[in-house]
Coordinates of C-alpha atoms in Angstrom, one line a residue:
Chain I
N1 CA -128.9 -19.4 29.2
S2 CA -129.3 -19.6 26.0
N3 CA -132.9 -19.1 26.3
M4 CA -132.3 -15.7 27.2
E5 CA -130.0 -14.7 24.5
L6 CA -131.9 -11.7 22.8
S7 CA -131.4 -10.2 19.5
F8 CA -129.1 -7.4 18.5
A9 CA -133.1 -5.7 17.1
E10 CA -134.6 -6.7 20.7
R11 CA -131.5 -5.2 22.5
A12 CA -131.5 -1.5 20.6
A13 CA -134.7 -1.4 21.8
L14 CA -133.9 -1.9 25.4
A15 CA -130.5 0.8 24.8
R16 CA -129.9 3.4 27.3
N17 CA -127.9 5.6 24.9
P18 CA -128.3 6.8 21.7
T19 CA -125.0 5.5 20.2
A20 CA -125.2 1.8 21.3
K21 CA -128.7 1.9 19.9
N22 CA -127.5 3.3 16.6
L23 CA -124.8 0.1 17.1
F24 CA -126.8 -2.2 17.8
E25 CA -129.5 -1.3 14.8
I26 CA -126.7 -1.3 12.1
M27 CA -125.7 -4.4 13.2
E28 CA -129.2 -5.7 12.8
L29 CA -129.5 -4.1 9.7
K30 CA -126.1 -4.6 7.8
A31 CA -126.1 -8.4 9.3
T32 CA -122.4 -7.5 10.4
N33 CA -120.9 -7.7 14.3
L34 CA -117.1 -6.8 13.1
C35 CA -115.3 -4.4 13.6
V36 CA -111.9 -3.4 12.2
S37 CA -108.9 -2.2 13.9
V38 CA -107.1 -0.1 11.6
D39 CA -103.1 0.4 13.6
V40 CA -102.2 2.4 10.3
T41 CA -99.7 5.3 10.3
T42 CA -100.8 7.8 7.0
K43 CA -104.4 9.3 6.5
E44 CA -104.2 7.9 3.2
K45 CA -103.7 4.3 4.8
L46 CA -106.6 4.6 7.0
L47 CA -108.7 6.1 4.9
W48 CA -108.5 3.4 2.2
I49 CA -108.8 0.7 4.3
A50 CA -111.9 2.9 6.0
N51 CA -113.3 2.7 2.2
Q52 CA -112.6 -1.2 1.3
V53 CA -114.0 -2.4 4.8
G54 CA -117.0 0.0 5.2
P55 CA -119.8 -2.3 3.7
F56 CA -118.8 -5.5 5.9
I57 CA -118.4 -3.8 9.2
C58 CA -120.4 -1.9 12.0
M59 CA -117.4 0.2 13.5
L60 CA -114.0 1.3 12.5
K61 CA -111.6 1.1 15.4
T62 CA -108.9 3.8 15.2
H63 CA -105.6 5.2 17.0
V64 CA -105.8 8.7 15.2
D65 CA -102.2 9.4 17.2
I66 CA -100.1 7.1 15.4
L67 CA -101.2 8.9 12.0
E68 CA -98.2 10.7 11.0
D69 CA -99.5 13.1 8.8
Y70 CA -102.9 14.0 10.9
D71 CA -105.1 17.0 10.1
S72 CA -108.5 17.8 11.0
E73 CA -109.2 17.3 7.4
L74 CA -108.5 13.4 8.2
T75 CA -111.5 13.1 10.6
A76 CA -114.1 15.0 8.3
A77 CA -113.8 12.4 5.7
L78 CA -113.5 9.7 7.7
S79 CA -116.8 10.9 9.3
K80 CA -118.1 11.0 5.8
I81 CA -116.9 7.3 4.8
A82 CA -118.2 6.5 8.4
S83 CA -121.7 7.9 6.9
T84 CA -122.0 6.5 3.3
H85 CA -121.0 2.8 4.6
N86 CA -123.2 3.3 7.8
F87 CA -120.8 2.5 10.9
L88 CA -119.2 4.3 13.8
L89 CA -116.2 5.4 14.5
F90 CA -114.6 4.0 17.7
E91 CA -111.4 5.9 19.3
D92 CA -109.2 3.2 21.0
R93 CA -107.7 6.0 23.2
K94 CA -107.7 4.2 26.4
F95 CA -107.9 7.0 28.8
A96 CA -106.1 6.6 31.9
D97 CA -105.8 10.4 33.5
I98 CA -107.5 12.2 36.4
G99 CA -110.7 13.4 35.3
N100 CA -109.5 17.4 34.9
T101 CA -107.1 16.1 32.8
L102 CA -109.2 14.0 30.7
K103 CA -111.9 16.2 30.3
Y104 CA -109.4 18.3 28.3
Q105 CA -107.9 15.0 26.4
Y106 CA -111.3 14.3 25.3
G107 CA -112.5 17.4 24.2
G108 CA -109.8 19.4 23.3
G109 CA -105.9 19.6 21.6
I110 CA -105.6 18.9 18.1
Y111 CA -107.7 16.1 18.2
K112 CA -110.9 17.1 19.7
I113 CA -112.1 13.1 19.9
V114 CA -115.5 14.0 21.3
Q115 CA -116.5 15.8 17.9
W116 CA -115.8 13.2 15.6
A117 CA -116.2 9.4 17.2
D118 CA -119.0 8.2 18.3
M119 CA -117.2 5.3 21.1
V120 CA -114.1 5.8 23.4
N121 CA -112.9 3.8 25.8
C122 CA -110.7 4.2 29.4
H123 CA -109.5 2.5 31.8
L124 CA -110.7 2.4 35.6
V125 CA -107.4 2.7 37.2
G126 CA -108.3 7.0 38.1
G127 CA -111.2 5.7 40.0
S128 CA -115.2 6.5 39.2
T129 CA -114.6 10.3 38.6
S130 CA -112.5 9.8 35.3
V131 CA -115.7 8.3 34.1
A132 CA -117.9 11.1 35.6
S133 CA -115.2 13.5 34.2
L134 CA -115.4 11.9 30.8
R135 CA -119.5 11.8 30.5
E136 CA -119.3 15.4 31.2
V137 CA -118.1 15.8 27.8
G138 CA -119.5 13.2 26.0
L139 CA -123.3 13.5 27.2
P140 CA -124.1 16.2 24.9
F141 CA -122.8 14.6 22.3
G142 CA -124.8 11.3 22.6
R143 CA -121.6 9.4 22.4
G144 CA -120.9 6.2 24.1
L145 CA -118.4 4.8 26.5
L146 CA -117.1 1.2 26.5
V147 CA -114.9 0.1 30.0
L148 CA -111.8 -1.7 29.7
A149 CA -112.7 -4.6 32.3
E150 CA -110.2 -7.5 30.6
M151 CA -107.0 -7.0 28.5
S152 CA -106.2 -9.5 25.8
T153 CA -102.3 -9.2 26.8
V154 CA -100.3 -12.1 28.4
D155 CA -100.2 -10.6 31.8
T156 CA -102.4 -7.7 31.8
R157 CA -103.0 -6.9 35.3
T158 CA -106.8 -6.9 34.7
G159 CA -108.6 -9.1 37.0
K160 CA -111.6 -9.8 38.8
D161 CA -111.6 -7.1 40.7
T162 CA -111.5 -4.7 37.5
I163 CA -114.3 -6.7 36.0
S164 CA -116.3 -6.3 38.6
A165 CA -115.8 -2.6 39.2
S166 CA -116.7 -2.0 35.3
L167 CA -120.0 -3.6 36.3
S168 CA -120.1 -1.2 38.7
I169 CA -119.1 2.1 36.9
A170 CA -122.1 0.7 34.2
S171 CA -125.1 0.6 36.3
T172 CA -123.9 4.2 37.9
Y173 CA -123.7 5.6 34.1
P174 CA -126.0 4.0 32.3
D175 CA -126.5 7.1 30.1
F176 CA -122.7 7.3 29.1
V177 CA -121.3 3.6 29.6
V178 CA -122.7 1.8 26.5
G179 CA -120.4 -1.4 27.8
F180 CA -117.1 -3.3 28.1
I181 CA -113.7 -4.3 26.2
S182 CA -113.6 -7.4 27.2
Q183 CA -112.8 -11.1 26.5
G184 CA -116.4 -12.5 26.5
R185 CA -119.6 -11.6 28.2
I186 CA -119.1 -10.2 31.8
A187 CA -122.5 -8.4 32.2
S188 CA -125.0 -11.7 31.7
D189 CA -128.2 -10.1 32.9
S190 CA -127.8 -6.6 30.9
P191 CA -128.4 -6.8 27.6
H192 CA -128.5 -3.5 26.8
L193 CA -124.7 -3.6 27.4
L194 CA -122.0 -4.3 24.9
H195 CA -119.0 -6.7 24.8
C196 CA -116.5 -6.0 22.0
T197 CA -113.3 -8.1 21.9
P198 CA -110.1 -7.2 20.7
G199 CA -107.1 -9.2 20.1
V200 CA -109.1 -11.9 17.2
N201 CA -107.5 -13.8 14.4
L202 CA -108.3 -16.7 12.5
S203 CA -104.7 -17.5 11.8
T204 CA -102.2 -16.6 14.7
T205 CA -102.1 -17.1 18.7
S206 CA -99.7 -14.0 19.8
D207 CA -98.0 -11.2 18.0
G208 CA -94.9 -12.0 19.8
K209 CA -95.4 -8.2 22.3
G210 CA -97.3 -9.8 24.6
Q211 CA -100.9 -10.0 21.8
N212 CA -103.0 -13.3 22.5
Y213 CA -105.4 -14.4 19.7
N214 CA -108.6 -16.0 19.6
T215 CA -110.8 -17.0 17.0
P216 CA -114.4 -15.0 16.1
D217 CA -116.6 -18.2 17.0
V218 CA -114.6 -18.6 20.8
V219 CA -115.1 -15.2 21.7
V220 CA -118.9 -15.0 20.3
K221 CA -119.5 -18.0 21.9
R222 CA -118.1 -16.6 25.1
G223 CA -120.9 -13.7 24.7
T224 CA -118.8 -11.1 22.7
D225 CA -121.2 -8.9 20.2
V226 CA -118.6 -6.8 18.4
V227 CA -115.8 -8.8 17.1
I228 CA -112.3 -6.3 16.6
V229 CA -110.1 -7.7 13.9
G230 CA -106.9 -5.9 13.1
R231 CA -104.2 -7.5 11.8
G232 CA -106.1 -10.1 10.3
I233 CA -107.9 -7.9 7.8
I234 CA -105.4 -5.4 7.1
E235 CA -102.5 -7.1 7.2
A236 CA -104.0 -9.4 4.7
P237 CA -103.6 -9.7 1.0
D238 CA -107.1 -9.0 0.0
V239 CA -108.1 -6.8 2.4
V240 CA -112.0 -7.0 1.4
E241 CA -111.4 -10.8 1.0
A242 CA -110.5 -11.0 4.3
A243 CA -113.2 -8.2 6.2
K244 CA -116.3 -10.7 4.2
M245 CA -114.5 -13.8 5.7
Y246 CA -114.2 -12.3 8.7
R247 CA -118.0 -10.8 9.0
D248 CA -119.2 -14.0 7.9
C249 CA -117.5 -16.1 10.4
S250 CA -118.3 -13.5 13.3
W251 CA -122.0 -13.2 11.9
K252 CA -122.3 -17.1 11.8
A253 CA -121.0 -17.2 15.5
Y254 CA -124.0 -15.1 16.4
L255 CA -126.6 -16.6 14.6
E256 CA -125.3 -20.0 16.2
R257 CA -125.2 -18.3 19.7
L258 CA -129.3 -16.8 18.8
H259 CA -130.6 -20.1 18.2
G260 CA -128.8 -22.0 20.9
K261 CA -126.1 -23.7 19.3
K262 CA -123.1 -24.2 21.3
Chain J
N1 CA -83.6 4.3 58.1
S2 CA -83.0 8.4 58.1
N3 CA -79.2 7.1 58.7
M4 CA -79.0 5.2 55.1
E5 CA -80.5 8.8 53.3
L6 CA -78.5 9.6 50.5
S7 CA -77.9 12.9 48.7
F8 CA -79.3 13.8 45.1
A9 CA -75.7 14.0 44.1
E10 CA -74.9 10.8 45.8
R11 CA -78.0 9.2 44.2
A12 CA -76.6 10.3 40.6
A13 CA -73.7 8.2 40.9
L14 CA -75.9 5.2 41.6
A15 CA -78.2 6.1 38.5
R16 CA -78.3 3.1 36.0
N17 CA -80.1 5.4 33.3
P18 CA -78.7 8.4 31.6
T19 CA -81.7 10.6 31.7
A20 CA -82.5 9.6 35.7
K21 CA -78.6 10.8 36.3
N22 CA -79.1 13.8 34.8
L23 CA -82.1 14.8 36.9
F24 CA -80.3 13.7 40.1
E25 CA -77.6 15.8 38.9
I26 CA -79.9 18.9 37.9
M27 CA -81.2 18.5 41.2
E28 CA -78.3 19.0 43.1
L29 CA -77.0 21.3 40.7
K30 CA -79.8 23.9 40.9
A31 CA -81.3 23.0 44.4
T32 CA -84.5 22.1 43.0
N33 CA -87.2 18.9 43.7
L34 CA -89.2 21.1 42.1
C35 CA -91.5 19.7 38.7
V36 CA -94.2 22.1 37.1
S37 CA -97.0 20.3 35.8
V38 CA -98.6 22.6 32.6
D39 CA -102.0 21.6 31.8
V40 CA -102.3 24.5 29.8
T41 CA -104.1 24.6 26.2
T42 CA -102.0 27.3 23.5
K43 CA -98.6 26.8 23.1
E44 CA -97.8 30.6 23.8
K45 CA -99.0 29.9 27.7
L46 CA -96.7 26.7 27.4
L47 CA -93.9 28.3 26.3
W48 CA -95.0 31.7 28.8
I49 CA -94.9 29.8 31.4
A50 CA -91.7 27.4 30.9
N51 CA -89.9 30.7 30.6
Q52 CA -90.9 31.5 33.9
V53 CA -90.7 28.6 35.7
G54 CA -87.8 27.4 34.4
P55 CA -84.9 28.5 36.9
F56 CA -87.0 27.1 40.0
I57 CA -87.6 23.7 38.1
C58 CA -85.7 20.4 37.9
M59 CA -88.4 19.3 34.9
L60 CA -91.8 20.5 33.7
K61 CA -94.7 18.2 32.8
T62 CA -96.9 18.3 30.0
H63 CA -99.6 17.1 28.2
V64 CA -99.2 18.1 24.7
D65 CA -102.4 16.3 23.7
I66 CA -104.7 19.2 25.5
L67 CA -102.8 22.0 23.6
E68 CA -105.5 23.4 20.9
D69 CA -102.6 24.7 18.4
Y70 CA -100.1 21.9 18.5
D71 CA -97.3 22.2 16.1
S72 CA -93.8 20.4 15.6
E73 CA -92.1 24.2 16.4
L74 CA -93.6 23.9 20.1
T75 CA -91.1 21.0 21.1
A76 CA -88.1 22.7 19.4
A77 CA -89.2 25.6 21.6
L78 CA -89.8 24.1 24.2
S79 CA -86.8 22.0 24.4
K80 CA -84.5 25.5 24.1
I81 CA -86.1 26.5 27.0
A82 CA -85.2 23.4 28.8
S83 CA -81.6 23.6 27.8
T84 CA -81.4 27.6 28.5
H85 CA -82.6 26.8 32.2
N86 CA -81.6 23.2 32.3
F87 CA -84.4 21.2 32.9
L88 CA -86.0 18.0 31.9
L89 CA -89.4 17.4 30.3
F90 CA -91.6 14.9 31.1
E91 CA -94.3 13.9 29.3
D92 CA -97.4 12.8 31.1
R93 CA -98.7 10.5 28.3
K94 CA -100.0 7.7 31.0
F95 CA -99.4 4.8 28.0
A96 CA -102.4 2.2 28.7
D97 CA -102.3 -0.1 25.7
I98 CA -100.8 -3.3 24.3
G99 CA -96.8 -3.2 23.1
N100 CA -97.6 -2.7 19.6
T101 CA -99.3 0.2 19.7
L102 CA -97.2 2.1 22.4
K103 CA -94.4 1.5 20.0
Y104 CA -96.3 3.8 17.5
Q105 CA -97.4 5.9 19.8
Y106 CA -94.1 6.5 21.7
G107 CA -92.1 7.2 18.4
G108 CA -94.6 8.2 15.5
G109 CA -97.8 9.9 15.0
I110 CA -97.5 13.6 15.0
Y111 CA -96.2 13.9 18.5
K112 CA -92.9 11.3 18.3
I113 CA -92.8 11.9 22.1
V114 CA -89.4 10.1 22.2
Q115 CA -87.8 12.6 20.3
W116 CA -88.3 15.5 22.8
A117 CA -89.4 14.0 26.5
D118 CA -86.7 13.1 28.5
M119 CA -89.4 11.0 30.6
V120 CA -92.6 9.8 30.1
N121 CA -94.8 7.7 32.3
C122 CA -97.4 4.4 31.9
H123 CA -99.8 1.9 33.2
L124 CA -98.8 -1.4 34.4
V125 CA -102.7 -2.7 33.3
G126 CA -101.0 -3.8 29.8
G127 CA -98.2 -6.0 31.9
S128 CA -94.7 -6.3 31.5
T129 CA -94.4 -6.3 27.9
S130 CA -96.0 -3.1 27.5
V131 CA -92.8 -2.0 29.3
A132 CA -90.8 -3.7 27.1
S133 CA -92.0 -2.7 24.1
L134 CA -91.8 1.4 25.7
R135 CA -88.4 0.6 26.3
E136 CA -87.3 -0.8 23.1
V137 CA -88.2 2.6 21.4
G138 CA -86.5 4.6 24.5
L139 CA -83.4 3.3 24.9
P140 CA -82.0 4.0 21.7
F141 CA -82.1 7.8 23.2
G142 CA -81.6 7.3 26.5
R143 CA -84.8 8.4 27.6
G144 CA -86.6 7.2 31.4
L145 CA -90.0 5.7 32.1
L146 CA -91.9 6.0 35.4
V147 CA -94.2 3.5 36.2
L148 CA -97.4 4.8 37.9
A149 CA -97.6 3.0 41.0
E150 CA -100.1 5.2 42.9
M151 CA -102.4 7.9 41.5
S152 CA -103.5 10.8 43.8
T153 CA -107.3 10.2 42.9
V154 CA -110.4 9.4 45.8
D155 CA -111.2 6.1 44.1
T156 CA -107.9 5.0 42.2
R157 CA -107.8 1.6 41.5
T158 CA -104.0 1.0 42.4
G159 CA -103.2 -0.7 45.7
K160 CA -100.6 -2.6 46.8
D161 CA -101.0 -5.1 44.1
T162 CA -99.6 -2.2 41.4
I163 CA -97.1 -1.2 43.6
S164 CA -95.4 -4.8 43.7
A165 CA -96.2 -5.0 40.0
S166 CA -93.9 -1.6 39.7
L167 CA -91.0 -2.5 42.1
S168 CA -90.8 -5.7 40.4
I169 CA -90.7 -4.5 36.7
A170 CA -88.1 -1.9 38.0
S171 CA -85.6 -4.6 38.8
T172 CA -86.4 -6.1 35.4
Y173 CA -85.7 -3.1 33.3
P174 CA -83.4 -0.8 35.5
D175 CA -81.8 0.4 32.5
F176 CA -85.0 2.0 31.3
V177 CA -87.4 2.4 34.2
V178 CA -86.0 5.0 36.4
G179 CA -88.7 5.4 38.8
F180 CA -92.2 5.8 40.3
I181 CA -95.3 8.0 40.3
S182 CA -96.3 7.5 43.6
Q183 CA -97.5 9.1 47.1
G184 CA -94.6 8.5 48.4
R185 CA -91.3 6.2 48.8
I186 CA -92.1 2.7 47.7
A187 CA -89.1 1.1 46.7
S188 CA -86.8 2.1 50.0
D189 CA -83.7 0.3 49.0
S190 CA -83.2 1.8 46.1
P191 CA -81.6 4.9 46.0
H192 CA -81.3 4.7 41.9
L193 CA -84.9 5.2 41.5
L194 CA -86.9 8.6 41.8
H195 CA -89.9 9.1 43.9
C196 CA -92.4 11.5 41.9
T197 CA -95.6 12.9 43.0
P198 CA -98.4 14.7 41.6
G199 CA -101.3 15.9 43.5
V200 CA -99.5 19.1 45.5
N201 CA -100.8 22.1 46.7
L202 CA -100.3 24.1 49.6
S203 CA -103.8 25.5 49.7
T204 CA -106.3 22.9 48.5
T205 CA -107.1 19.5 49.5
S206 CA -109.7 18.5 46.2
D207 CA -110.0 19.7 42.9
G208 CA -113.9 18.6 43.1
K209 CA -113.1 16.0 40.3
G210 CA -111.4 13.3 42.2
Q211 CA -107.9 14.7 42.7
N212 CA -106.8 15.0 46.5
Y213 CA -104.1 17.0 47.1
N214 CA -100.9 17.2 49.5
T215 CA -98.5 19.5 50.7
P216 CA -94.9 19.4 49.5
D217 CA -93.8 18.7 53.0
V218 CA -95.8 15.6 53.6
V219 CA -94.8 13.9 50.3
V220 CA -91.0 14.6 50.7
K221 CA -91.3 13.4 54.5
R222 CA -93.0 10.2 53.0
G223 CA -90.0 9.9 50.6
T224 CA -91.2 11.4 47.6
D225 CA -88.1 13.2 45.6
V226 CA -89.7 14.8 42.9
V227 CA -92.4 17.4 43.8
I228 CA -95.1 17.6 41.0
V229 CA -97.4 21.1 41.5
G230 CA -99.8 22.2 38.7
R231 CA -102.9 24.6 39.7
G232 CA -100.9 25.9 42.9
I233 CA -98.8 27.5 40.6
I234 CA -99.8 27.7 37.3
E235 CA -103.0 29.4 38.7
A236 CA -101.3 31.8 41.0
P237 CA -101.5 35.3 40.7
D238 CA -97.7 35.5 40.2
V239 CA -96.3 32.5 38.3
V240 CA -92.7 33.1 39.6
E241 CA -93.3 33.5 43.4
A242 CA -95.4 30.8 43.3
A243 CA -92.6 28.5 41.6
K244 CA -90.0 30.2 44.3
M245 CA -92.3 29.3 46.8
Y246 CA -93.0 25.6 46.3
R247 CA -89.4 25.5 45.6
D248 CA -87.9 27.0 49.0
C249 CA -90.2 24.4 50.6
S250 CA -90.1 21.1 48.3
W251 CA -85.9 22.0 49.1
K252 CA -86.1 22.3 52.6
A253 CA -88.7 19.0 53.3
Y254 CA -85.5 17.4 51.6
L255 CA -82.4 18.8 53.3
E256 CA -84.6 17.9 56.7
R257 CA -85.0 14.7 55.5
L258 CA -81.4 14.2 54.3
H259 CA -80.2 15.5 57.8
G260 CA -83.0 13.1 59.6
K261 CA -85.0 15.3 60.8
K262 CA -88.7 14.1 60.6

């Protein structure tokens, strides 16, 4: 199967959604498949980290609903940083409601997520109608959706059923579903789809609150494209050095996978 | 099994959580098992409806993240109305993240949900550690958690597995898990637990976005305690008359169930 492995540049050409295409291109151009997850509670900290790690990442993952001082200027400032350093914004909202509510949660409220987040994700618990409703909001903006196929917690209830439902919805809406949150590759014959894996850390195996960690090399060799690192970088003594280190080993693992080295 | 049916007053005495006890007592005192779901996008509309339906409900269900003009004064005003009319506030947040993130989403951000919402709900997709993390935040406030055991959408992926996981987590954390979002009774031998059912409407069977509707009589006879009505009331020409009508038929169904009439 390693003979079939395509580069991010080749996969950009196969993308069926503008955001997915953009992400593949950024990864190739900047030589990074690192996404930093910035779970901080103030705007100042979020913007500072975004600026520090910006040169080394393809995407920044946010939880805007944990910011104590959120306002609309935050997303404007964040978008500017993303534009300067050429990375995408991924709001880790984990949508999980019925279609009618999702449309307001994605497009409205004070966060107006669709207006600034290139990428969002959703659980499939509400069924395919939830993806259809998000798509109605996101498609006019060219946004992409990552379906939560697998979680990294110790006793997650995602299983084989969730994976097969995720694959199915990705083929139903190829113009909007750009890939998956998973622990490795689940769609082996669909190079246009992205596999993104959170819970990556070089030095820890658990957070004591149910989160399990894996190294970048392990998840990339399992077929992951985008390596999502949170506390391993943002709680490091030197955020820039940590981002470089995670970028380097994630990219090295990608190149080894690409060239058939296990 | 109808011989075993206890009144809300009797169940208040069995409650293992202060919010659950409070809700059973309000239901008995005000003779209402109606919860109104207020999915509106402005503070003014939300507060107006809360005041109109207040006398006829035991609980008000909100989605604060779809309000375009949310600020902290909103929750203060809402709490005041809830206190005046004696009903509880249920933020339909559908938490669905890992434990570390949930603690910030429930206790922090600009919504500070734990500070004003008597009740919240969560999906079990992240596993039992997600409930444990929410409990750490909610317990000091005496709050209650409803576990999403069944959804009302046409192709929901909640099934028997989700129901049994929901029952299990309710017995693990009886001081915090006060019941379920379900389509009817799932815990037949646990009268301290509440069953709350959304997707109730007298005149419609679907919303065209995946939502299926049932009547109050159908869900109460299936063992539901709290009947959650949204568009059937808030989009009615006369909100007060609609609330009264839904209150009356939901309470009548409860009394018939209590007295063994099918």
